[in-house]
Short mmCIF file of C-alpha atoms in Angstrom, two decimals:
data_model
loop_
_atom_site.label_atom_id
_atom_site.label_comp_id
_atom_site.label_asym_id
_atom_site.label_seq_id
_atom_site.Cartn_x
_atom_site.Cartn_y
_atom_site.Cartn_z
CA UNK A 35 125.63 5.62 106.81
CA UNK A 36 124.58 7.31 103.60
CA UNK A 37 123.52 4.03 102.05
CA UNK A 38 120.56 3.34 104.30
CA UNK A 39 118.70 6.61 103.62
CA UNK A 40 119.45 6.26 99.91
CA UNK A 41 118.07 2.71 99.88
CA UNK A 42 114.95 3.85 101.71
CA UNK A 43 114.36 6.65 99.18
CA UNK A 44 114.90 4.28 96.22
CA UNK A 45 112.56 1.69 97.79
CA UNK A 46 109.89 4.35 98.38
CA UNK A 47 110.15 5.51 94.76
CA UNK A 48 109.85 1.93 93.51
CA UNK A 49 106.86 1.21 95.73
CA UNK A 50 105.20 4.44 94.57
CA UNK A 51 105.84 3.60 90.92
CA UNK A 52 104.44 0.07 91.27
CA UNK A 53 101.38 1.36 93.11
CA UNK A 54 100.78 4.06 90.46
CA UNK A 55 101.00 1.54 87.62
CA UNK A 56 98.67 -0.85 89.46
CA UNK A 57 96.10 1.93 90.07
CA UNK A 58 96.38 3.15 86.50
CA UNK A 59 95.81 -0.28 84.99
CA UNK A 60 92.85 -1.07 87.25
CA UNK A 61 89.51 -0.68 85.44
CA UNK A 62 87.27 2.00 86.84
CA UNK A 63 83.49 1.79 86.71
CA UNK A 64 81.85 4.32 84.45
CA UNK A 65 80.11 7.17 86.20
CA UNK A 66 76.37 6.76 86.40
CA UNK A 67 74.55 9.32 84.29
CA UNK A 68 70.85 9.38 85.17
CA UNK A 69 70.07 11.74 82.29
CA UNK A 70 70.49 8.89 79.80
CA UNK A 71 67.39 7.24 81.31
CA UNK A 72 65.17 10.28 80.87
CA UNK A 73 62.70 9.74 78.01
CA UNK A 74 62.69 12.17 75.11
CA UNK A 75 59.01 12.90 75.75
CA UNK A 76 59.74 14.28 79.22
CA UNK A 77 57.67 17.37 79.94
CA UNK A 78 59.43 18.24 83.19
CA UNK A 79 62.62 16.97 84.86
CA UNK A 80 63.49 17.87 88.44
CA UNK A 81 66.92 17.04 89.86
CA UNK A 82 66.84 16.51 93.63
CA UNK A 83 70.34 17.03 95.08
CA UNK A 84 69.19 17.72 98.65
CA UNK A 85 66.27 15.33 98.67
CA UNK A 86 65.20 15.01 102.29
CA UNK A 87 65.00 18.70 103.15
CA UNK A 88 65.13 20.77 99.99
CA UNK A 89 61.87 19.51 98.51
CA UNK A 90 59.85 20.64 101.53
CA UNK A 91 61.54 24.03 101.40
CA UNK A 92 60.93 24.43 97.65
CA UNK A 93 57.27 23.41 97.71
CA UNK A 94 56.59 25.43 100.83
CA UNK A 95 57.97 28.74 99.52
CA UNK A 96 57.83 28.58 95.72
CA UNK A 97 55.12 30.72 94.16
CA UNK A 98 55.61 28.91 90.86
CA UNK A 99 54.91 25.56 92.48
CA UNK A 100 51.76 26.88 94.16
CA UNK A 101 50.60 28.40 90.86
CA UNK A 102 50.76 24.93 89.28
CA UNK A 103 48.69 23.28 92.02
CA UNK A 104 45.64 23.12 89.75
CA UNK A 105 47.42 20.97 87.17
CA UNK A 106 46.55 17.28 87.69
CA UNK A 107 50.17 16.18 87.36
CA UNK A 108 51.47 18.30 90.22
CA UNK A 109 49.94 16.28 93.11
CA UNK A 110 51.21 13.03 91.55
CA UNK A 111 54.70 14.48 91.14
CA UNK A 112 54.64 15.87 94.68
CA UNK A 113 53.47 12.52 96.05
CA UNK A 114 56.31 10.68 94.29
CA UNK A 115 58.96 13.06 95.61
CA UNK A 116 57.54 13.01 99.14
CA UNK A 117 57.62 9.19 99.18
CA UNK A 118 61.23 9.21 97.94
CA UNK A 119 62.19 11.86 100.50
CA UNK A 120 60.64 9.80 103.29
CA UNK A 121 62.55 6.72 102.15
CA UNK A 122 65.80 8.70 102.08
CA UNK A 123 65.12 10.05 105.59
CA UNK A 124 64.43 6.59 107.01
CA UNK A 125 67.13 4.58 105.24
CA UNK A 126 70.74 5.69 105.68
CA UNK A 127 71.92 3.18 103.06
CA UNK A 128 69.67 4.78 100.46
CA UNK A 129 70.88 8.24 101.46
CA UNK A 130 74.53 7.23 101.07
CA UNK A 131 73.82 5.47 97.74
CA UNK A 132 72.36 8.69 96.32
CA UNK A 133 75.06 11.03 97.65
CA UNK A 134 77.23 11.27 94.55
CA UNK A 135 74.56 11.50 91.86
CA UNK A 136 71.20 12.99 92.81
CA UNK A 137 67.98 11.33 91.67
CA UNK A 138 65.70 12.74 88.99
CA UNK A 139 61.93 12.90 88.97
CA UNK A 140 60.39 13.06 85.51
CA UNK A 141 56.93 14.05 84.37
CA UNK A 142 56.15 12.35 81.05
CA UNK A 143 53.27 13.11 78.73
CA UNK A 144 51.49 9.89 77.78
CA UNK A 145 48.69 10.29 75.28
CA UNK A 146 46.01 12.40 76.92
CA UNK A 147 47.45 12.05 80.41
CA UNK A 148 50.77 12.02 82.20
CA UNK A 149 53.05 9.66 84.05
CA UNK A 150 55.70 10.13 86.70
CA UNK A 151 59.07 8.44 86.69
CA UNK A 152 61.81 8.31 89.30
CA UNK A 153 65.37 7.87 88.01
CA UNK A 154 67.65 6.72 90.82
CA UNK A 155 71.31 6.31 89.84
CA UNK A 156 72.98 3.74 92.07
CA UNK A 157 76.70 2.98 92.17
CA UNK A 158 77.92 -0.47 91.15
CA UNK A 159 78.21 -1.74 94.71
CA UNK A 160 75.07 -1.06 96.67
CA UNK A 161 73.34 -3.14 99.32
CA UNK A 162 70.46 -5.04 97.63
CA UNK A 163 68.19 -4.14 100.55
CA UNK A 164 68.28 -0.54 99.29
CA UNK A 165 66.26 -1.60 96.26
CA UNK A 166 63.66 -3.08 98.60
CA UNK A 167 63.44 0.23 100.46
CA UNK A 168 62.92 2.08 97.19
CA UNK A 169 60.25 -0.41 96.08
CA UNK A 170 58.34 -0.06 99.33
CA UNK A 171 58.62 3.74 99.22
CA UNK A 172 57.14 3.78 95.74
CA UNK A 173 54.31 1.47 96.76
CA UNK A 174 55.56 -1.76 95.21
CA UNK A 175 54.91 -3.71 98.41
CA UNK A 176 56.95 -6.44 100.09
CA UNK A 177 57.08 -8.70 97.03
CA UNK A 178 59.26 -6.22 95.14
CA UNK A 179 61.42 -5.82 98.23
CA UNK A 180 61.87 -9.57 98.49
CA UNK A 181 62.86 -9.79 94.85
CA UNK A 182 65.31 -6.94 95.25
CA UNK A 183 67.00 -8.49 98.27
CA UNK A 184 67.40 -11.85 96.58
CA UNK A 185 65.18 -13.75 99.00
CA UNK A 186 62.71 -16.15 97.42
CA UNK A 187 59.19 -14.95 96.87
CA UNK A 188 56.02 -16.98 96.34
#
């Protein structure tokens, strides 16, 4: 009678040990760090952890943001974030892909002007259609979406 429980305990320990060794030896993907993609010439970097709702709240109540309205870069930056926020609202796959690591929006000084840059860190396994949604949200049109989804394009 005492043998059966002892055998079950020994078997459970062996199974746990084998599973632990298997998990330990399995290669893990490196965490995506979006900050490595930010150019050194970045004038402003905004991290957007709560993209769909937080941006509207920040721009609606922030006196600092309203004080910068006269700067020519602010409407371009706001437009980029609003388009990204709309894409995140409409596409659940994009929202889930950006859950772990929030996107960055970068304002870069280029010569006498400025440029905006969106840094979107995606995990290793993401639905290719998500890239099409991002391309359309940023104004790339259906050709970029077709390329991103792997379908042939003219």
